[in-house]
Amino acid sequence: MTSSDLLPGLCPTGSLRVVINLGNPVLAQGTPEAPTGVTVDIARELAERLGVELELTTVTAARHAYAALVEGHVDVGFLAIEPAREEGVRFTTPYVGIEGVFATGDTDLTVADVDREGIEIAVRSGSAYDLYLTRTIEHATILRGDEAEDVYEGGADVLAGVRQPVTVYAQQNGLTVLEPAFRAIRQAIAVPRDRPESQVAALTAVVEELKGSGFVAATRERAGQVATIPGS
């Protein structure tokens, strides 16, 4: 499928409208006025290939990015692949992988101990790791908020989140990051669910090309972020 074949369905307004989640510092950095990072670079590459203008909308949480896609405000977003989201969006193959980890001030706690009665886990509401823990935790209590760190500081036992920012927070606050990671988070391009499979297939081909050419690795390194590249 060529760019001209993809254009009418992907860009119904004539511009490529993309939502960027600044709440995940591994994938996007900068400010709402000047966002940077791997997701921004991929969005720019898509717009250039299509020969259209790029319209970026920034949000501070994955749940807001998901809502923008479902409500039709944007054409493309970047989200972790999670079953709970497939009702509203379609995913390409993953362009990058990151990890979800636990951190705690309890030196006796292990990853295996987290899911037990009386343990409270702080998460960012609507995040990929919130969705994952919601469907897998059987005994512990999940506490949600706009910022997982604020919830943790309210008295939770364990902080859950993306490895890189959780590690920084742990170092600053004397916590221990528990190993191994509890979740491998596969990040993909997402489009509204009503878009055809052919559109997802075309975007998947672009994702695989960008991984194979080194584009994703290069933009990740420029941003100073470390993450795995699935399939590479």
Coordinates of N, CA and C in Angstrom, one line a residue:
M1 N 0.8 -1.2 0.0 CA 0.0 0.0 0.0 C 0.9 1.2 0.0
T2 N 0.6 2.2 -0.9 CA 1.4 3.4 -1.0 C 0.8 4.5 0.0
S3 N 1.6 5.6 0.1 CA 1.1 6.6 1.0 C -0.2 7.2 0.4
S4 N -0.3 7.3 -0.9 CA -1.5 7.9 -1.5 C -2.7 7.0 -1.2
D5 N -2.5 5.7 -1.1 CA -3.6 4.8 -0.8 C -4.1 5.0 0.6
L6 N -3.1 5.2 1.5 CA -3.3 5.3 2.9 C -4.0 6.7 3.3
L7 N -3.6 7.7 2.6 CA -4.0 9.1 3.0 C -5.5 9.3 3.2
P8 N -6.4 8.9 2.3 CA -7.8 9.3 2.5 C -8.4 8.8 3.8
G9 N -8.0 7.6 4.2 CA -8.6 7.0 5.4 C -7.9 7.5 6.7
L10 N -6.5 7.7 6.6 CA -5.8 8.0 7.8 C -5.9 9.5 8.1
C11 N -6.1 10.3 7.1 CA -6.1 11.8 7.4 C -7.4 12.4 6.8
P12 N -8.5 12.1 7.4 CA -9.8 12.6 6.9 C -9.9 14.1 6.9
T13 N -9.2 14.8 7.7 CA -9.3 16.3 7.7 C -8.2 16.9 6.9
G14 N -7.3 16.1 6.3 CA -6.3 16.7 5.4 C -5.0 16.8 6.1
S15 N -5.0 16.8 7.5 CA -3.7 16.9 8.3 C -3.7 15.6 9.1
L16 N -2.5 15.2 9.5 CA -2.3 14.0 10.3 C -2.4 14.5 11.8
R17 N -3.4 14.2 12.5 CA -3.7 14.6 13.8 C -3.2 13.5 14.8
V18 N -2.2 13.8 15.6 CA -1.5 12.8 16.4 C -1.5 13.3 17.9
V19 N -1.8 12.4 18.8 CA -1.8 12.7 20.2 C -0.5 12.1 20.8
I20 N 0.2 13.0 21.6 CA 1.4 12.6 22.3 C 1.2 12.7 23.8
N21 N 1.6 11.6 24.4 CA 1.5 11.5 25.9 C 2.8 11.9 26.6
L22 N 2.8 13.1 27.1 CA 4.0 13.6 27.8 C 4.1 13.0 29.2
G23 N 3.1 12.2 29.6 CA 3.2 11.6 30.9 C 4.1 10.4 31.0
N24 N 4.6 9.9 29.8 CA 5.5 8.8 29.8 C 6.9 9.4 29.3
P25 N 7.8 9.7 30.2 CA 9.1 10.4 29.8 C 10.0 9.5 29.0
V26 N 9.7 8.2 28.9 CA 10.6 7.3 28.1 C 10.2 7.6 26.6
L27 N 9.0 7.9 26.3 CA 8.5 8.0 24.9 C 8.4 9.4 24.4
A28 N 8.2 10.4 25.3 CA 8.0 11.8 24.9 C 8.6 12.7 26.0
Q29 N 9.3 13.7 25.6 CA 9.8 14.7 26.5 C 9.4 16.1 26.0
G30 N 10.0 17.1 26.7 CA 9.8 18.4 26.2 C 8.5 19.0 26.8
T31 N 8.0 20.0 26.2 CA 6.8 20.8 26.6 C 5.6 20.6 25.7
P32 N 4.4 21.0 26.0 CA 3.3 20.9 25.1 C 3.6 21.8 23.8
E33 N 4.3 22.8 24.0 CA 4.6 23.7 22.9 C 5.7 23.1 22.0
A34 N 6.6 22.3 22.6 CA 7.8 21.8 21.8 C 8.1 20.4 22.3
P35 N 7.2 19.4 22.0 CA 7.4 18.0 22.5 C 8.5 17.4 21.6
T36 N 9.2 16.4 22.2 CA 10.3 15.7 21.6 C 10.2 14.2 21.9
G37 N 11.1 13.4 21.4 CA 11.1 12.0 21.7 C 10.7 11.1 20.6
V38 N 10.7 9.8 20.8 CA 10.5 8.8 19.8 C 9.1 8.9 19.2
T39 N 8.1 9.1 20.0 CA 6.7 9.2 19.4 C 6.6 10.4 18.5
V40 N 7.2 11.5 18.9 CA 7.1 12.7 18.1 C 7.9 12.5 16.8
D41 N 9.0 11.9 16.8 CA 9.8 11.6 15.6 C 9.0 10.7 14.7
I42 N 8.4 9.7 15.2 CA 7.6 8.8 14.4 C 6.4 9.5 13.7
A43 N 5.8 10.4 14.5 CA 4.7 11.2 14.0 C 5.1 12.1 12.8
R44 N 6.3 12.7 13.0 CA 6.8 13.6 11.9 C 7.1 12.8 10.7
E45 N 7.7 11.6 10.9 CA 8.1 10.7 9.8 C 6.8 10.3 9.0
L46 N 5.8 10.0 9.7 CA 4.5 9.6 9.1 C 4.0 10.7 8.2
A47 N 3.9 11.9 8.8 CA 3.4 13.1 8.1 C 4.2 13.4 6.9
E48 N 5.5 13.3 7.0 CA 6.4 13.6 5.9 C 6.2 12.6 4.7
R49 N 6.0 11.3 5.1 CA 5.8 10.3 4.1 C 4.4 10.5 3.4
L50 N 3.5 11.0 4.1 CA 2.1 11.2 3.6 C 2.0 12.5 2.8
G51 N 3.0 13.4 3.1 CA 3.0 14.7 2.4 C 1.9 15.7 3.0
V52 N 1.6 15.5 4.3 CA 0.6 16.4 4.9 C 1.2 17.1 6.1
E53 N 0.4 18.1 6.6 CA 0.8 18.8 7.8 C 0.6 17.9 9.0
L54 N 1.4 18.1 10.0 CA 1.2 17.4 11.3 C 0.6 18.3 12.3
E55 N -0.4 17.8 13.0 CA -1.1 18.5 14.1 C -0.9 17.7 15.3
L56 N -0.1 18.2 16.3 CA 0.2 17.5 17.5 C -0.7 18.0 18.6
T57 N -1.3 17.1 19.4 CA -2.0 17.4 20.6 C -1.3 16.6 21.7
T58 N -1.0 17.3 22.8 CA -0.3 16.7 23.9 C -1.2 16.5 25.1
V59 N -1.0 15.4 25.8 CA -1.8 15.0 27.0 C -0.8 14.6 28.1
T60 N -1.3 14.4 29.3 CA -0.4 14.0 30.4 C -0.6 12.6 30.9
A61 N -1.5 11.9 30.2 CA -1.7 10.5 30.7 C -2.2 9.6 29.5
A62 N -1.9 8.3 29.6 CA -2.4 7.4 28.5 C -3.9 7.4 28.4
R63 N -4.6 7.5 29.5 CA -6.1 7.5 29.4 C -6.6 8.6 28.6
H64 N -5.9 9.8 28.6 CA -6.4 10.9 27.8 C -6.1 10.7 26.3
A65 N -4.9 10.1 26.0 CA -4.6 9.7 24.7 C -5.6 8.7 24.1
Y66 N -5.9 7.7 24.9 CA -6.9 6.8 24.5 C -8.3 7.4 24.2
A67 N -8.7 8.3 25.1 CA -10.0 9.0 24.9 C -10.0 9.9 23.6
A68 N -8.9 10.5 23.3 CA -8.8 11.3 22.1 C -8.9 10.5 20.8
L69 N -8.4 9.3 20.9 CA -8.6 8.4 19.7 C -10.0 7.9 19.6
V70 N -10.5 7.4 20.7 CA -11.9 6.8 20.7 C -12.9 7.9 20.3
E71 N -12.7 9.1 20.8 CA -13.7 10.2 20.5 C -13.5 10.8 19.1
G72 N -12.5 10.4 18.4 CA -12.2 10.8 17.0 C -11.6 12.2 16.9
H73 N -10.9 12.7 17.9 CA -10.3 14.0 17.9 C -8.9 13.9 17.2
V74 N -8.3 12.7 17.1 CA -7.0 12.5 16.5 C -7.1 11.2 15.6
D75 N -6.1 11.1 14.7 CA -6.0 10.0 13.8 C -5.1 8.9 14.3
V76 N -4.0 9.3 15.0 CA -3.0 8.4 15.5 C -2.6 8.7 16.9
G77 N -2.3 7.6 17.6 CA -1.8 7.8 19.0 C -0.7 6.7 19.3
F78 N -0.1 6.8 20.4 CA 0.9 5.8 20.8 C 0.5 5.3 22.2
L79 N 0.2 4.0 22.2 CA -0.3 3.4 23.5 C 0.3 2.0 23.7
A80 N 0.3 1.6 24.9 CA 0.7 0.2 25.2 C -0.4 -0.7 24.8
I81 N 0.0 -1.9 24.2 CA -1.0 -2.9 23.8 C -1.6 -3.5 25.1
E82 N -2.9 -3.3 25.2 CA -3.6 -3.9 26.4 C -5.0 -4.4 25.9
P83 N -5.4 -5.6 26.3 CA -6.7 -6.1 25.9 C -7.9 -5.1 26.2
A84 N -7.8 -4.4 27.3 CA -8.9 -3.5 27.7 C -9.0 -2.3 26.7
R85 N -8.0 -2.0 26.0 CA -8.1 -0.9 25.0 C -8.5 -1.3 23.6
E86 N -8.6 -2.6 23.4 CA -8.8 -3.1 22.0 C -10.3 -2.8 21.6
E87 N -11.1 -2.6 22.6 CA -12.5 -2.2 22.3 C -12.6 -0.9 21.5
G88 N -11.7 0.0 21.8 CA -11.7 1.3 21.2 C -10.7 1.6 20.1
V89 N -9.6 0.9 20.1 CA -8.5 1.2 19.1 C -8.0 -0.1 18.5
R90 N -7.3 0.1 17.4 CA -6.5 -1.0 16.8 C -5.0 -0.7 16.9
F91 N -4.2 -1.7 17.1 CA -2.8 -1.6 17.3 C -2.0 -2.1 16.1
T92 N -0.8 -1.5 15.9 CA 0.2 -2.0 15.0 C 1.0 -3.0 15.8
T93 N 2.0 -3.6 15.2 CA 3.0 -4.3 16.0 C 3.8 -3.3 16.9
P94 N 4.4 -3.7 18.0 CA 5.1 -2.7 18.8 C 6.3 -2.1 18.2
Y95 N 6.6 -0.9 18.4 CA 7.8 -0.2 17.9 C 8.9 -0.2 19.0
V96 N 8.5 -0.3 20.3 CA 9.4 -0.3 21.4 C 8.8 -1.0 22.6
G97 N 9.7 -1.5 23.4 CA 9.3 -2.2 24.6 C 9.8 -1.5 25.9
I98 N 9.0 -1.3 26.9 CA 9.5 -0.8 28.2 C 9.1 -1.8 29.3
E99 N 9.5 -1.5 30.5 CA 9.2 -2.4 31.6 C 8.4 -1.7 32.7
G100 N 7.5 -2.5 33.3 CA 6.8 -2.0 34.5 C 7.4 -2.7 35.7
V101 N 7.8 -1.8 36.7 CA 8.4 -2.4 37.9 C 7.8 -1.9 39.2
F102 N 8.0 -2.5 40.3 CA 7.6 -2.1 41.6 C 8.8 -1.5 42.3
A103 N 8.5 -0.5 43.2 CA 9.5 0.0 44.1 C 8.8 0.1 45.5
T104 N 9.6 -0.1 46.5 CA 9.0 0.0 47.9 C 10.1 0.3 48.9
G105 N 9.6 0.8 50.0 CA 10.5 1.0 51.1 C 10.7 -0.1 52.1
D106 N 9.9 -1.2 51.8 CA 10.0 -2.4 52.6 C 11.0 -3.3 52.1
T107 N 12.1 -3.4 52.8 CA 13.3 -4.2 52.3 C 13.0 -5.7 52.3
D108 N 12.0 -6.2 53.0 CA 11.7 -7.6 53.0 C 10.7 -8.0 51.9
L109 N 10.2 -7.1 51.2 CA 9.2 -7.4 50.2 C 9.9 -7.8 48.9
T110 N 9.3 -8.8 48.2 CA 9.8 -9.3 46.9 C 8.6 -9.1 45.9
V111 N 8.9 -9.3 44.6 CA 7.9 -9.2 43.6 C 6.8 -10.3 43.9
A112 N 7.2 -11.4 44.3 CA 6.2 -12.5 44.6 C 5.3 -12.2 45.8
D113 N 5.8 -11.3 46.6 CA 5.0 -10.9 47.8 C 4.0 -9.8 47.6
V114 N 4.1 -9.1 46.5 CA 3.3 -7.9 46.3 C 1.8 -8.2 46.3
D115 N 1.4 -9.3 45.6 CA 0.0 -9.7 45.5 C -0.5 -10.5 46.7
R116 N -0.6 -9.8 47.8 CA -1.1 -10.4 49.0 C -2.0 -9.5 49.8
E117 N -2.9 -10.0 50.6 CA -3.8 -9.2 51.4 C -3.0 -8.2 52.2
G118 N -3.6 -7.0 52.3 CA -3.0 -5.9 53.1 C -2.0 -5.0 52.3
I119 N -1.6 -5.5 51.2 CA -0.6 -4.7 50.4 C -1.4 -3.7 49.5
E120 N -1.0 -2.4 49.5 CA -1.6 -1.4 48.7 C -0.6 -1.0 47.6
I121 N -1.0 -1.0 46.3 CA -0.1 -0.7 45.2 C -0.6 0.6 44.6
A122 N 0.3 1.6 44.5 CA 0.0 2.9 43.9 C 0.3 2.9 42.4
V123 N -0.7 3.3 41.6 CA -0.6 3.3 40.1 C -1.1 4.6 39.6
R124 N -0.7 5.0 38.4 CA -1.3 6.1 37.7 C -2.6 5.5 37.0
S125 N -3.7 6.2 37.2 CA -5.0 5.7 36.7 C -5.0 5.7 35.2
G126 N -5.5 4.5 34.7 CA -5.6 4.3 33.3 C -4.3 4.0 32.5
S127 N -3.2 3.8 33.3 CA -2.0 3.5 32.6 C -1.9 2.1 32.2
A128 N -1.0 1.7 31.4 CA -0.9 0.3 30.9 C -0.7 -0.6 32.1
Y129 N 0.2 -0.2 33.0 CA 0.4 -1.1 34.2 C -0.8 -1.1 35.1
D130 N -1.6 -0.1 35.2 CA -2.9 -0.1 35.9 C -3.8 -1.2 35.3
L131 N -3.9 -1.1 34.0 CA -4.8 -2.1 33.3 C -4.3 -3.5 33.5
Y132 N -3.0 -3.7 33.4 CA -2.4 -5.0 33.6 C -2.6 -5.5 35.0
L133 N -2.3 -4.7 36.0 CA -2.4 -5.1 37.4 C -3.9 -5.4 37.7
T134 N -4.8 -4.6 37.2 CA -6.2 -4.7 37.4 C -6.7 -6.1 37.0
R135 N -6.2 -6.6 35.9 CA -6.6 -8.0 35.5 C -5.8 -9.1 36.0
T136 N -4.7 -8.8 36.8 CA -3.9 -9.9 37.3 C -3.8 -10.0 38.8
I137 N -3.9 -8.8 39.5 CA -3.8 -8.8 40.9 C -5.0 -9.5 41.6
E138 N -4.8 -10.4 42.5 CA -6.0 -11.1 43.1 C -6.2 -10.7 44.5
H139 N -5.1 -10.3 45.3 CA -5.3 -10.1 46.7 C -4.9 -8.7 47.2
A140 N -3.9 -8.1 46.6 CA -3.6 -6.8 47.0 C -4.6 -5.7 46.5
T141 N -4.5 -4.5 47.1 CA -5.4 -3.4 46.7 C -4.7 -2.5 45.8
I142 N -5.3 -2.1 44.7 CA -4.7 -1.1 43.8 C -5.3 0.3 44.1
L143 N -4.5 1.2 44.4 CA -4.8 2.6 44.6 C -4.5 3.5 43.4
R144 N -5.4 4.2 42.9 CA -5.2 5.0 41.6 C -5.2 6.5 41.8
G145 N -4.5 7.2 41.0 CA -4.5 8.6 41.1 C -3.9 9.2 39.8
D146 N -3.9 10.5 39.7 CA -3.3 11.2 38.5 C -1.8 11.0 38.5
E147 N -1.2 10.9 39.6 CA 0.3 10.7 39.7 C 0.5 9.5 40.7
A148 N 1.1 8.4 40.3 CA 1.3 7.3 41.2 C 2.2 7.7 42.4
E149 N 3.1 8.6 42.2 CA 4.0 8.9 43.3 C 3.2 9.6 44.4
D150 N 2.3 10.4 44.0 CA 1.4 11.1 45.1 C 0.6 10.1 45.8
V151 N 0.1 9.1 45.1 CA -0.7 8.0 45.8 C 0.2 7.2 46.7
Y152 N 1.4 6.9 46.3 CA 2.4 6.2 47.1 C 2.7 7.0 48.4
E153 N 2.9 8.3 48.2 CA 3.2 9.1 49.4 C 2.1 9.3 50.3
G154 N 0.9 8.9 49.9 CA -0.3 8.9 50.7 C -0.4 7.7 51.7
G155 N 0.6 6.8 51.5 CA 0.6 5.7 52.4 C 0.6 4.3 51.8
A156 N 0.7 4.2 50.5 CA 0.7 2.9 49.8 C 2.0 2.1 50.2
D157 N 2.0 0.8 50.0 CA 3.2 0.0 50.3 C 4.1 -0.1 49.1
V158 N 3.5 -0.1 47.9 CA 4.3 -0.3 46.7 C 4.0 0.7 45.6
L159 N 5.0 1.2 44.9 CA 4.8 2.1 43.8 C 5.0 1.3 42.5
A160 N 4.1 1.4 41.6 CA 4.2 0.7 40.3 C 4.3 1.7 39.2
G161 N 5.2 1.4 38.2 CA 5.3 2.3 37.1 C 6.3 1.9 36.1
V162 N 6.6 2.7 35.1 CA 7.6 2.5 34.1 C 9.0 2.5 34.8
R163 N 9.9 1.6 34.4 CA 11.1 1.4 35.0 C 11.9 2.7 35.2
Q164 N 12.1 3.5 34.1 CA 13.1 4.6 34.2 C 12.6 5.6 35.2
P165 N 11.4 6.2 35.1 CA 11.0 7.2 36.1 C 10.9 6.6 37.5
V166 N 10.5 5.4 37.7 CA 10.4 4.7 39.0 C 11.8 4.6 39.6
T167 N 12.7 4.2 38.8 CA 14.1 4.1 39.3 C 14.6 5.4 39.8
V168 N 14.4 6.5 39.1 CA 14.8 7.8 39.5 C 14.2 8.2 40.8
Y169 N 12.9 8.0 40.9 CA 12.1 8.3 42.1 C 12.6 7.5 43.3
A170 N 12.9 6.2 43.0 CA 13.4 5.3 44.1 C 14.8 5.8 44.6
Q171 N 15.6 6.2 43.7 CA 17.0 6.7 44.1 C 16.8 7.9 44.9
Q172 N 15.9 8.8 44.6 CA 15.7 10.1 45.3 C 15.1 9.9 46.6
N173 N 14.4 8.8 46.8 CA 13.6 8.6 48.0 C 14.0 7.4 48.9
G174 N 15.1 6.8 48.6 CA 15.6 5.7 49.4 C 14.8 4.4 49.2
L175 N 14.1 4.2 48.1 CA 13.3 3.0 47.9 C 14.1 1.9 47.1
T176 N 13.6 0.7 47.1 CA 14.2 -0.4 46.4 C 13.4 -0.7 45.2
V177 N 14.0 -0.8 44.0 CA 13.2 -1.3 42.8 C 13.3 -2.8 42.9
L178 N 12.1 -3.5 42.9 CA 12.1 -4.9 43.0 C 12.3 -5.6 41.6
E179 N 13.1 -6.6 41.6 CA 13.4 -7.3 40.4 C 12.9 -8.7 40.5
P180 N 12.4 -9.3 39.3 CA 12.5 -8.7 38.0 C 11.3 -7.8 37.7
A181 N 11.2 -7.2 36.6 CA 10.1 -6.4 36.2 C 8.8 -7.3 36.2
F182 N 7.7 -6.7 36.6 CA 6.5 -7.4 36.6 C 5.8 -7.5 35.3
R183 N 6.2 -6.6 34.4 CA 5.5 -6.5 33.1 C 6.3 -6.0 32.0
A184 N 6.3 -6.6 30.8 CA 6.9 -6.1 29.6 C 5.8 -5.3 28.9
I185 N 6.0 -4.1 28.7 CA 5.0 -3.2 28.1 C 5.3 -2.9 26.7
R186 N 4.5 -3.4 25.8 CA 4.7 -3.3 24.3 C 4.0 -2.0 23.8
Q187 N 4.8 -1.1 23.4 CA 4.2 0.2 22.9 C 4.0 0.2 21.4
A188 N 2.8 0.6 20.9 CA 2.5 0.5 19.5 C 1.8 1.8 19.0
I189 N 1.7 1.9 17.7 CA 0.8 2.9 17.2 C -0.6 2.4 17.3
A190 N -1.5 3.4 17.6 CA -2.9 3.0 17.7 C -3.7 4.0 16.9
V191 N -4.8 3.4 16.3 CA -5.8 4.2 15.5 C -7.2 3.9 16.0
P192 N -8.1 4.8 15.8 CA -9.5 4.5 16.2 C -10.0 3.1 15.7
R193 N -10.8 2.5 16.5 CA -11.3 1.1 16.2 C -12.0 1.0 14.8
D194 N -12.6 2.1 14.4 CA -13.4 2.1 13.2 C -12.6 2.2 11.9
R195 N -11.3 2.4 12.1 CA -10.4 2.4 10.9 C -10.2 1.0 10.4
P196 N -10.0 0.8 9.1 CA -9.9 -0.6 8.5 C -8.6 -1.3 8.9
E197 N -8.6 -2.6 8.8 CA -7.5 -3.4 9.1 C -6.3 -3.1 8.1
S198 N -6.7 -2.7 6.8 CA -5.7 -2.4 5.8 C -4.9 -1.2 6.3
Q199 N -5.5 -0.2 7.0 CA -4.8 0.9 7.5 C -3.8 0.5 8.5
V200 N -4.2 -0.4 9.4 CA -3.3 -0.9 10.5 C -2.1 -1.7 9.8
A201 N -2.4 -2.4 8.8 CA -1.4 -3.2 8.1 C -0.4 -2.3 7.5
A202 N -0.8 -1.2 6.9 CA 0.1 -0.2 6.3 C 1.0 0.5 7.3
L203 N 0.4 0.8 8.4 CA 1.1 1.4 9.5 C 2.1 0.4 10.2
T204 N 1.7 -0.8 10.2 CA 2.6 -1.9 10.8 C 3.8 -2.0 9.9
A205 N 3.6 -1.9 8.6 CA 4.7 -2.0 7.7 C 5.7 -0.9 7.9
V206 N 5.2 0.3 8.2 CA 6.0 1.4 8.4 C 6.8 1.2 9.7
V207 N 6.1 0.7 10.8 CA 6.7 0.4 12.1 C 7.9 -0.5 11.9
E208 N 7.7 -1.6 11.2 CA 8.7 -2.6 11.0 C 9.9 -2.1 10.2
E209 N 9.6 -1.2 9.2 CA 10.7 -0.6 8.5 C 11.5 0.4 9.4
L210 N 10.8 1.1 10.2 CA 11.5 2.1 11.1 C 12.4 1.3 12.1
K211 N 11.9 0.2 12.6 CA 12.7 -0.6 13.5 C 13.9 -1.2 12.8
G212 N 13.7 -1.8 11.6 CA 14.7 -2.4 10.9 C 15.8 -1.5 10.3
S213 N 15.4 -0.3 10.0 CA 16.4 0.7 9.5 C 17.3 1.3 10.5
G214 N 16.9 1.2 11.8 CA 17.6 1.8 12.9 C 17.0 3.2 13.3
F215 N 15.9 3.6 12.6 CA 15.3 4.9 12.9 C 14.9 5.0 14.4
V216 N 14.2 3.9 14.9 CA 13.7 3.9 16.2 C 14.9 3.9 17.2
A217 N 15.9 3.1 17.0 CA 17.0 3.1 17.9 C 17.7 4.4 17.9
A218 N 17.8 5.1 16.8 CA 18.5 6.4 16.8 C 17.8 7.5 17.5
T219 N 16.4 7.5 17.3 CA 15.7 8.6 18.0 C 15.6 8.3 19.5
R220 N 15.6 7.0 19.9 CA 15.6 6.7 21.3 C 16.9 7.1 21.9
E221 N 18.0 6.9 21.2 CA 19.3 7.2 21.8 C 19.5 8.8 21.9
R222 N 18.9 9.5 20.9 CA 19.0 11.0 20.9 C 18.3 11.5 22.2
A223 N 17.2 10.8 22.5 CA 16.4 11.2 23.7 C 17.0 10.8 25.0
G224 N 18.1 10.0 24.9 CA 18.7 9.5 26.1 C 17.9 8.5 26.9
Q225 N 17.0 7.7 26.2 CA 16.2 6.7 26.8 C 16.6 5.3 26.3
V226 N 16.5 4.4 27.2 CA 16.8 3.0 27.0 C 15.6 2.2 27.0
A227 N 15.3 1.5 25.9 CA 14.2 0.6 25.9 C 14.5 -0.5 24.8
T228 N 13.8 -1.6 24.9 CA 14.1 -2.7 23.9 C 13.3 -2.4 22.6
I229 N 13.7 -2.9 21.5 CA 13.0 -2.8 20.3 C 12.5 -4.2 19.9
P230 N 11.2 -4.5 20.1 CA 10.7 -5.8 19.8 C 11.0 -6.2 18.3
G231 N 11.4 -7.4 18.2 CA 11.7 -8.0 16.9 C 13.0 -7.6 16.3
S232 N 13.8 -6.9 17.1 CA 15.1 -6.4 16.5 C 16.2 -7.1 17.3

